mmCIF file of C-alpha atoms in Angstrom:
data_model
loop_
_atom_site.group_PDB
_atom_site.id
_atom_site.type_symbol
_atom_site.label_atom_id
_atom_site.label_comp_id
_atom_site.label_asym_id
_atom_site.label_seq_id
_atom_site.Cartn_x
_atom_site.Cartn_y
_atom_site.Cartn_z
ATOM 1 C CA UNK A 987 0.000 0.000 0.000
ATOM 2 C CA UNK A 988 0.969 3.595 -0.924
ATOM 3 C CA UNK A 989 1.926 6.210 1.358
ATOM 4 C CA UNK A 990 0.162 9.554 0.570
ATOM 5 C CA UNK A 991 1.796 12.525 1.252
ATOM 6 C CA UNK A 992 0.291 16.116 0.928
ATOM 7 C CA UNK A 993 2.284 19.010 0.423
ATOM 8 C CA UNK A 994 0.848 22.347 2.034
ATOM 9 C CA UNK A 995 0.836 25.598 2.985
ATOM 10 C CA UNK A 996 -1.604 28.277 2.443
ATOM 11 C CA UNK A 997 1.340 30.993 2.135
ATOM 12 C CA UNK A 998 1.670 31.098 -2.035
ATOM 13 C CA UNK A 999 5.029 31.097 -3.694
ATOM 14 C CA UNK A 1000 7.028 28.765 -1.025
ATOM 15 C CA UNK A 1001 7.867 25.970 -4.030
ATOM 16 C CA UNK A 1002 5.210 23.692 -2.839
ATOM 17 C CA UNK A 1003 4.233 23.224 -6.920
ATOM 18 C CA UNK A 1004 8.271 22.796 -7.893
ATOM 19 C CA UNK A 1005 8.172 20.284 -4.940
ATOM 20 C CA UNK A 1006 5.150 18.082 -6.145
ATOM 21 C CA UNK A 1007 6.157 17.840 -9.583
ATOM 22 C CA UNK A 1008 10.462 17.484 -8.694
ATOM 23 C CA UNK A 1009 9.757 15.456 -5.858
ATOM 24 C CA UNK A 1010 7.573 13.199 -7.590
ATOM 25 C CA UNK A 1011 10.168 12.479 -10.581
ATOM 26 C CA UNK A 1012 13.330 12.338 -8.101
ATOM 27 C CA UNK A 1013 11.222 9.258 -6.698
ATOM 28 C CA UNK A 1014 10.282 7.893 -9.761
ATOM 29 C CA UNK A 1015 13.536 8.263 -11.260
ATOM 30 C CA UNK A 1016 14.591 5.840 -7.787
ATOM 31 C CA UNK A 1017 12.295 3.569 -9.449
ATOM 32 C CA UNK A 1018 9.194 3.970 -7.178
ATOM 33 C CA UNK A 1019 5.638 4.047 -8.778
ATOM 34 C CA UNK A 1020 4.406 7.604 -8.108
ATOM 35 C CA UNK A 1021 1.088 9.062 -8.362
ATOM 36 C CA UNK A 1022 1.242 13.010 -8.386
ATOM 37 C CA UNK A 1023 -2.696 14.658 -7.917
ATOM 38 C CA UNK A 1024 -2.602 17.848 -8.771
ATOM 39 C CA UNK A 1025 -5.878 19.242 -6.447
ATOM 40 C CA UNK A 1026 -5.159 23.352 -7.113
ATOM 41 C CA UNK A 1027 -7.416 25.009 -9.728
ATOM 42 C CA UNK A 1028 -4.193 26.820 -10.789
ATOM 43 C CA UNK A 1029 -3.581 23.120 -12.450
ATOM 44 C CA UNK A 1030 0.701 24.236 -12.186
ATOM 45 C CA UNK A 1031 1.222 21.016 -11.557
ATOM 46 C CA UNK A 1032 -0.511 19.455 -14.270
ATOM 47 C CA UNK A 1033 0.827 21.915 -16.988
ATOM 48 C CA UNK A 1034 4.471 21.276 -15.347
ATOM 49 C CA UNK A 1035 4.367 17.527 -16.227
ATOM 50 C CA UNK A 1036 3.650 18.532 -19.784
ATOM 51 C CA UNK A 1037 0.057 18.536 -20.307
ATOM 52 C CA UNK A 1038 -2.598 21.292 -21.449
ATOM 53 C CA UNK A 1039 -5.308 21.734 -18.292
ATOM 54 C CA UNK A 1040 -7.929 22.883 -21.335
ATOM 55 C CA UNK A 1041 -7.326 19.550 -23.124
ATOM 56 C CA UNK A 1042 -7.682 17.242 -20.177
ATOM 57 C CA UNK A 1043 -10.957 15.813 -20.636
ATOM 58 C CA UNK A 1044 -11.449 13.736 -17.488
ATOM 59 C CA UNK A 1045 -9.564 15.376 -14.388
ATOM 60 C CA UNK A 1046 -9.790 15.324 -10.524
ATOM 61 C CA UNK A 1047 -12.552 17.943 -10.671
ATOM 62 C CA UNK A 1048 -14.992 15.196 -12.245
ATOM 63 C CA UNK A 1049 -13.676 12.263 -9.555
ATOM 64 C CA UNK A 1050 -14.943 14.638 -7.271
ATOM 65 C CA UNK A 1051 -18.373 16.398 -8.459
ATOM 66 C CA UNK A 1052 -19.450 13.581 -11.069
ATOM 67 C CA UNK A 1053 -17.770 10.353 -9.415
ATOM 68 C CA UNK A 1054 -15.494 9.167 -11.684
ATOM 69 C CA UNK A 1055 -13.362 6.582 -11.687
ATOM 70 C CA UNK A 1056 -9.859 7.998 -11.338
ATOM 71 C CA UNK A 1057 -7.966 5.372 -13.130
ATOM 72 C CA UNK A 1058 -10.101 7.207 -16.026
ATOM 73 C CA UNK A 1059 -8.279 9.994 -15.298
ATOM 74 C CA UNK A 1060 -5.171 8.969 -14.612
ATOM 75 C CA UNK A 1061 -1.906 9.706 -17.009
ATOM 76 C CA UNK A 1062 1.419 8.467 -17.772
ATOM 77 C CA UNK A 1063 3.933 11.518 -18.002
ATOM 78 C CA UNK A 1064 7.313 11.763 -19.841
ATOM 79 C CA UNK A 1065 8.804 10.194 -16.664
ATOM 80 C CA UNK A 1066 8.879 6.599 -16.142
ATOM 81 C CA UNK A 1067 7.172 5.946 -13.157
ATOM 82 C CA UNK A 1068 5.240 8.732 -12.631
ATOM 83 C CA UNK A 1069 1.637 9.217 -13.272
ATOM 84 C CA UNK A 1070 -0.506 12.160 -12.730
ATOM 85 C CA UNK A 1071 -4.266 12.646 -11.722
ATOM 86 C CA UNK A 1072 -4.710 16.142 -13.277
ATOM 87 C CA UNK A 1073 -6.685 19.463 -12.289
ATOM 88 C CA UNK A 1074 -8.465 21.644 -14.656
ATOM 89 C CA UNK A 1075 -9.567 24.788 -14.304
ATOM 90 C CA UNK A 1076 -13.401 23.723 -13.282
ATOM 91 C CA UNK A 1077 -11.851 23.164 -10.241
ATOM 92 C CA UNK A 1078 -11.937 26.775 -9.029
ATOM 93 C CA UNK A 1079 -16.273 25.775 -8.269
ATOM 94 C CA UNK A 1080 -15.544 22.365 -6.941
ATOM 95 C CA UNK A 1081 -15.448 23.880 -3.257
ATOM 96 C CA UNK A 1082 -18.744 25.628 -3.524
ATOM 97 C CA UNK A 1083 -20.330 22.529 -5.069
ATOM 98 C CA UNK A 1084 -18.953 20.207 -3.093
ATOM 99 C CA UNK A 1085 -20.458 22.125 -0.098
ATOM 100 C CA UNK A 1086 -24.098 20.206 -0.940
ATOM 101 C CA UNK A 1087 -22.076 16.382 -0.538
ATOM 102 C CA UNK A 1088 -22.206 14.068 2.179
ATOM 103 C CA UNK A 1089 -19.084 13.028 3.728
ATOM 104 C CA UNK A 1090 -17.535 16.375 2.045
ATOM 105 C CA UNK A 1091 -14.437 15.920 3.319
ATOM 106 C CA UNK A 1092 -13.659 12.319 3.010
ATOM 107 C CA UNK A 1093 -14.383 12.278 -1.118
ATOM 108 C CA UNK A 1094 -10.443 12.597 -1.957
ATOM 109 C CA UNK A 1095 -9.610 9.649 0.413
ATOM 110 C CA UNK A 1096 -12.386 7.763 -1.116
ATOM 111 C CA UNK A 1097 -10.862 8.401 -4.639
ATOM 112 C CA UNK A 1098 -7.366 7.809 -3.761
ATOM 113 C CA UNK A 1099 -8.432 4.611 -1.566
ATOM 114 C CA UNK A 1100 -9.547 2.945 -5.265
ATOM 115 C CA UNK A 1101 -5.913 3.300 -6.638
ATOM 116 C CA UNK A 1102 -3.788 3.260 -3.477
ATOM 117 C CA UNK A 1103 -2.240 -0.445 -3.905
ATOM 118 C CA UNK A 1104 -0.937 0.382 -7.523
ATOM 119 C CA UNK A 1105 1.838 3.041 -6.202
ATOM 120 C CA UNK A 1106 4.005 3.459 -3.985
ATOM 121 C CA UNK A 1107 3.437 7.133 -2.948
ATOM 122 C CA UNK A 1108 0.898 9.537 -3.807
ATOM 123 C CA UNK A 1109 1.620 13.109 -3.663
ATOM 124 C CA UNK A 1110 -1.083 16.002 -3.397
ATOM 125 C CA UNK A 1111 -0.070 19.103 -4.708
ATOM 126 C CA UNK A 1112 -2.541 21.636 -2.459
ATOM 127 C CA UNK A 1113 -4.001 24.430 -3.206
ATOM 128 C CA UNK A 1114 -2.562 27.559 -1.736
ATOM 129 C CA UNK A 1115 -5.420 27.853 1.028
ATOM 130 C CA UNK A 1116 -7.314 26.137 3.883
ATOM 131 C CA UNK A 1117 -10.528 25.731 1.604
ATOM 132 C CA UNK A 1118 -12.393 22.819 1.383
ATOM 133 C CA UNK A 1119 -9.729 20.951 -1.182
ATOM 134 C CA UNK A 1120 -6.412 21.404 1.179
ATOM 135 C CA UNK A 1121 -9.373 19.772 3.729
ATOM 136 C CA UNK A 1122 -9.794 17.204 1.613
ATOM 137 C CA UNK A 1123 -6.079 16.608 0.868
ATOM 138 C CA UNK A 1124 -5.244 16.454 4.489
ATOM 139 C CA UNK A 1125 -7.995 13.976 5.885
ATOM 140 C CA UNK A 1126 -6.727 11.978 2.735
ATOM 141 C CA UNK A 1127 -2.828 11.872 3.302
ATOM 142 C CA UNK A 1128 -1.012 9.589 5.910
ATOM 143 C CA UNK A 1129 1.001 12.516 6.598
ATOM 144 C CA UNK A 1130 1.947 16.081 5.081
ATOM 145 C CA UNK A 1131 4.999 18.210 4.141
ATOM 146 C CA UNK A 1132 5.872 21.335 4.672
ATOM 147 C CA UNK A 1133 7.495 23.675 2.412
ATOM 148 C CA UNK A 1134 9.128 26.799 4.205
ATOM 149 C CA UNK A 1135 10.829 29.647 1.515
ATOM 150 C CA UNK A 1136 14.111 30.980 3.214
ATOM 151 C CA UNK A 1137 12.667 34.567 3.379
ATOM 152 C CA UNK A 1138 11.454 37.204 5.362
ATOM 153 C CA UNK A 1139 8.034 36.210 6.774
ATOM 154 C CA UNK A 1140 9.199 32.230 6.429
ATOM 155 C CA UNK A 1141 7.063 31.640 9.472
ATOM 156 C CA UNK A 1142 4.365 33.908 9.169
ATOM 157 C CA UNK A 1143 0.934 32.125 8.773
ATOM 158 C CA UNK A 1144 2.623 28.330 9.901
ATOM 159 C CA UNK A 1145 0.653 28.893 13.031
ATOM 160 C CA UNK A 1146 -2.726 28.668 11.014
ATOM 161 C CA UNK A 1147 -1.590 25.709 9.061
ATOM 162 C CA UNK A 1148 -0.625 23.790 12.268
ATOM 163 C CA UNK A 1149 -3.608 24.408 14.213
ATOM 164 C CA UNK A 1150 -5.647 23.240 10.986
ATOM 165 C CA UNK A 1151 -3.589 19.857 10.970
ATOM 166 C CA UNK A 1152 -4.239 19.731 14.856
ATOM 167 C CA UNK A 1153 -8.126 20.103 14.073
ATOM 168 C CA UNK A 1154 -7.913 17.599 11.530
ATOM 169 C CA UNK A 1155 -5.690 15.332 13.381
ATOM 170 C CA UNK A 1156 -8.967 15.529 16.612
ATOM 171 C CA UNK A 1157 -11.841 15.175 14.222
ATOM 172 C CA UNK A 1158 -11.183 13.800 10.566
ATOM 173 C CA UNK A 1159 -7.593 11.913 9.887
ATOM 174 C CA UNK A 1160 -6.405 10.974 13.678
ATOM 175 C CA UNK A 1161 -3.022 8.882 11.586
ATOM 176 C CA UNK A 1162 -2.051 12.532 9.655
ATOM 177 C CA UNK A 1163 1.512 12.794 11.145
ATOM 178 C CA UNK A 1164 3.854 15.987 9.967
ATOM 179 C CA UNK A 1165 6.426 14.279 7.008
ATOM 180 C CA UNK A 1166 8.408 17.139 7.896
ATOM 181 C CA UNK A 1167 9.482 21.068 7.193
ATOM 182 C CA UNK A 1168 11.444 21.345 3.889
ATOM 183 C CA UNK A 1169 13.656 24.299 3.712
ATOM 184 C CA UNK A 1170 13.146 26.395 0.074
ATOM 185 C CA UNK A 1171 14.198 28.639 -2.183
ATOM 186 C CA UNK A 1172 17.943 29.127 -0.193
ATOM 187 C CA UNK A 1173 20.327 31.748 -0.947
ATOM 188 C CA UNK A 1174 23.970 30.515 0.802
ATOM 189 C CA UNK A 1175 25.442 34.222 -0.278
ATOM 190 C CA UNK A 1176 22.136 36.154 1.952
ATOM 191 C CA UNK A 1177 22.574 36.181 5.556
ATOM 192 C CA UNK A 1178 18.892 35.978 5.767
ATOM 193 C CA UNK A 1179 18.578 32.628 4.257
ATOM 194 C CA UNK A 1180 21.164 31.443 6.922
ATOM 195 C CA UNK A 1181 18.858 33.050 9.639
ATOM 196 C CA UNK A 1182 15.717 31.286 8.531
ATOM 197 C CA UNK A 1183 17.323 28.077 8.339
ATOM 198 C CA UNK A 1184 18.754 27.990 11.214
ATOM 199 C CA UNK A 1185 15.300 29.508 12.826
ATOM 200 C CA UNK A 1186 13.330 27.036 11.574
ATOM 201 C CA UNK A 1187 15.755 24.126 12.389
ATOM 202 C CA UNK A 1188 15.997 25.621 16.100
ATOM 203 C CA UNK A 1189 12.449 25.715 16.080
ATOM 204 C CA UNK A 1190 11.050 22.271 14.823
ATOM 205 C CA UNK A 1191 14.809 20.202 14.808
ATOM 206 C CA UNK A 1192 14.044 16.758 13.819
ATOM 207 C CA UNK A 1193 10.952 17.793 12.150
ATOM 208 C CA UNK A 1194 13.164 19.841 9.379
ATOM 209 C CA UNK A 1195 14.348 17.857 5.883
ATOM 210 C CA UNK A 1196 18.419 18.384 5.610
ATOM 211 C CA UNK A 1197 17.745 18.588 2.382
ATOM 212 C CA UNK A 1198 17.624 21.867 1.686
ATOM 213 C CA UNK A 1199 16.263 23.450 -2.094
ATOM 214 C CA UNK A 1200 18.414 26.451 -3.174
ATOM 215 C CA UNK A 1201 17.208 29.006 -5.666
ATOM 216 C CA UNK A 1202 18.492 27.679 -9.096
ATOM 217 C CA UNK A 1203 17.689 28.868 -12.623
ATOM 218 C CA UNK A 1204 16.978 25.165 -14.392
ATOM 219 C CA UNK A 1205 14.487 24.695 -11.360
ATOM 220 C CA UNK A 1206 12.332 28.173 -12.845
ATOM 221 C CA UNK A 1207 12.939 27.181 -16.677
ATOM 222 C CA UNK A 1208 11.705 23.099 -16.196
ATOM 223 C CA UNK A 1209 8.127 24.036 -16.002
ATOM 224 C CA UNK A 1210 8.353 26.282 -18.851
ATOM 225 C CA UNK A 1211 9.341 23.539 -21.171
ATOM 226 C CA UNK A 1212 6.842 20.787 -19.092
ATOM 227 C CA UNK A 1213 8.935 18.875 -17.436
ATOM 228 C CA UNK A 1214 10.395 18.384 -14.430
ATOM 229 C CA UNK A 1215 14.339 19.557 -13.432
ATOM 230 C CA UNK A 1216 15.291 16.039 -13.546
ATOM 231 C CA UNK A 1217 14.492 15.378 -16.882
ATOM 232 C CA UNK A 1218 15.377 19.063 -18.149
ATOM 233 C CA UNK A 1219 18.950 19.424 -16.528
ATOM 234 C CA UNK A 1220 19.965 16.434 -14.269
ATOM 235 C CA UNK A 1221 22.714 17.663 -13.562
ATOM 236 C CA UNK A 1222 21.518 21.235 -12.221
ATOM 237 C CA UNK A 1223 21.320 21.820 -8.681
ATOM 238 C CA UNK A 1224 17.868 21.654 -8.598
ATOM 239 C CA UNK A 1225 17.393 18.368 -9.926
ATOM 240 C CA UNK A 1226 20.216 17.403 -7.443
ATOM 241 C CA UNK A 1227 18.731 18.786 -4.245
ATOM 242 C CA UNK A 1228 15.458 16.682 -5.652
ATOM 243 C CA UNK A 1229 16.975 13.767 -5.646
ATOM 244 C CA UNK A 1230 18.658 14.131 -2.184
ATOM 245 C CA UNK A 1231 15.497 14.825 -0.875
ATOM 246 C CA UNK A 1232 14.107 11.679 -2.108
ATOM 247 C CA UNK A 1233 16.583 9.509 -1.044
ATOM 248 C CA UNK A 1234 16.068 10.898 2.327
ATOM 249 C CA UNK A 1235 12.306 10.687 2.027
ATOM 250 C CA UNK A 1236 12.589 7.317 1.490
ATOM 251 C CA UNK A 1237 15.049 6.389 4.157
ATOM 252 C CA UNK A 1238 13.080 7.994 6.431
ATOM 253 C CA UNK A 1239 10.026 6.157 5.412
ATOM 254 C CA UNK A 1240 12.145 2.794 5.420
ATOM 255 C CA UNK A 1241 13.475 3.340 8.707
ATOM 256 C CA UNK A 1242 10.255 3.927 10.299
ATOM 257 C CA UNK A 1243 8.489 0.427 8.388
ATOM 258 C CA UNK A 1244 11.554 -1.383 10.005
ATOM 259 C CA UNK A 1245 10.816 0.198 13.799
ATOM 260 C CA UNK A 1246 7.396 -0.568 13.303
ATOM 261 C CA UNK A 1247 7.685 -3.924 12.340
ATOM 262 C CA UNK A 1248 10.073 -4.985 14.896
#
């Protein structure tokens, strides 16, 4: 069974879109079978895996309004391995409508419970609020990470996104755990990169990836050309720090199975 992993923070412009879609290839280039569901009407995600959001004829928006079946929906990308479940711009109503449904926030778990055994992680992309989707995404992930840019106002507005997990966590997904804080958008030559890192590492230690995603050019261009770092530039820094972070993503995840099977 897949581990599902949603990526959030309500605070736009932290890299939580370059994370989905770099993330998601670094861990399919390590040969795991990843599902990437893009659930933000901006559908970034979708059109930075190489596809059109105005051509996608079946998308997450109609697994959640109309009911269907999301291995309908489901593509193969340009990287082995990884499949997306895309968003389309239709999504921007889905919250209102979805307002009417029973069980409203429990229909993205029920989606991603149907393909769950063919992958071995699923990773939401959120939308940049605490609407009714990021709702959705949370009660439907086994845990969620955190991106953090390394700027001023890194922690402004983390309060509100922990005391949402923390309601969530009481009355809809008691299992969501925190994957961890993952450290964005570093500058090594600004002092005030340094001071955020080592603020947010003081402040939630273990919690924080060491990993950490440094500004780099190929990591703005790969979207551009639909696809993700890894494919565009391996070698760039971006698609480097990627792949570090999935190798530690995995460890993690592979250290904790062991524990919990001793």
């Amino acid at each position: 069974m897949s581990k599902i992993i949603a990526l959030a923070n309500q605070k736009g412009g932290v890299g939580k879109t370059t994370t989905a879609i770099n993330l998601s290839a670094s861990l399919a280039v390590l040969e795991k079978k990843i599902l990437l569901v893009d659930v933000d009407p901006q559908a970034n995600t979708t059109s930075g895996t190489g596809f059109d959001p105005k051509s996608v004829k079946t998308s997450v928006y109609e697994c959640l309004i109309d009911g269907a079946n999301p291995e309908d929906a489901i593509i193969e990308t340009q990287t082995k391995g990884l499949y997306l479940l895309p968003s389309h711009i239709d999504l921007v109503g889905a919250e209102i409508e979805m307002l009417n449904l029973e069980n409203r926030e429990d229909i993205l778990k029920n989606i991603l419970y149907k393909v769950r055994d063919n992958y071995d992680y699923i990773i939401i992309d959120c939308s940049p609020s605490l609407g009714l989707l990021t709702l959705n995404a949370l009660t439907a992930a086994d845990s969620v990470m955190i991106p953090v840019q390394c700027e001023y106002f890194a922690l402004e507005g983390l309060g509100k996104l922990l005391n949402t997990i923390q309601m969530i966590q009481r009355n809809l997904n008691k299992e969501l755990e925190i994957e961890g804080f993952l450290l964005t958008m570093y500058d090594a030559r600004l002092r005030l990169s340094n001071h955020v890192v080592q603020e947010v590492t003081q402040h939630f230690e273990n919690m924080v990836f060491k990993t950490i995603i440094q500004r780099n050019i190929k990591l703005s261009e790969a979207p551009s050309y639909g696809m993700p770092a890894v494919l565009y530039d391996a070698k760039s820094k971006g698609a480097i720090s990627y792949v570090n972070l999935a190798k530690e993503l995995i460890e993690r995840n592979e250290v904790g199975k062991d524990e919990t099977e001793k």
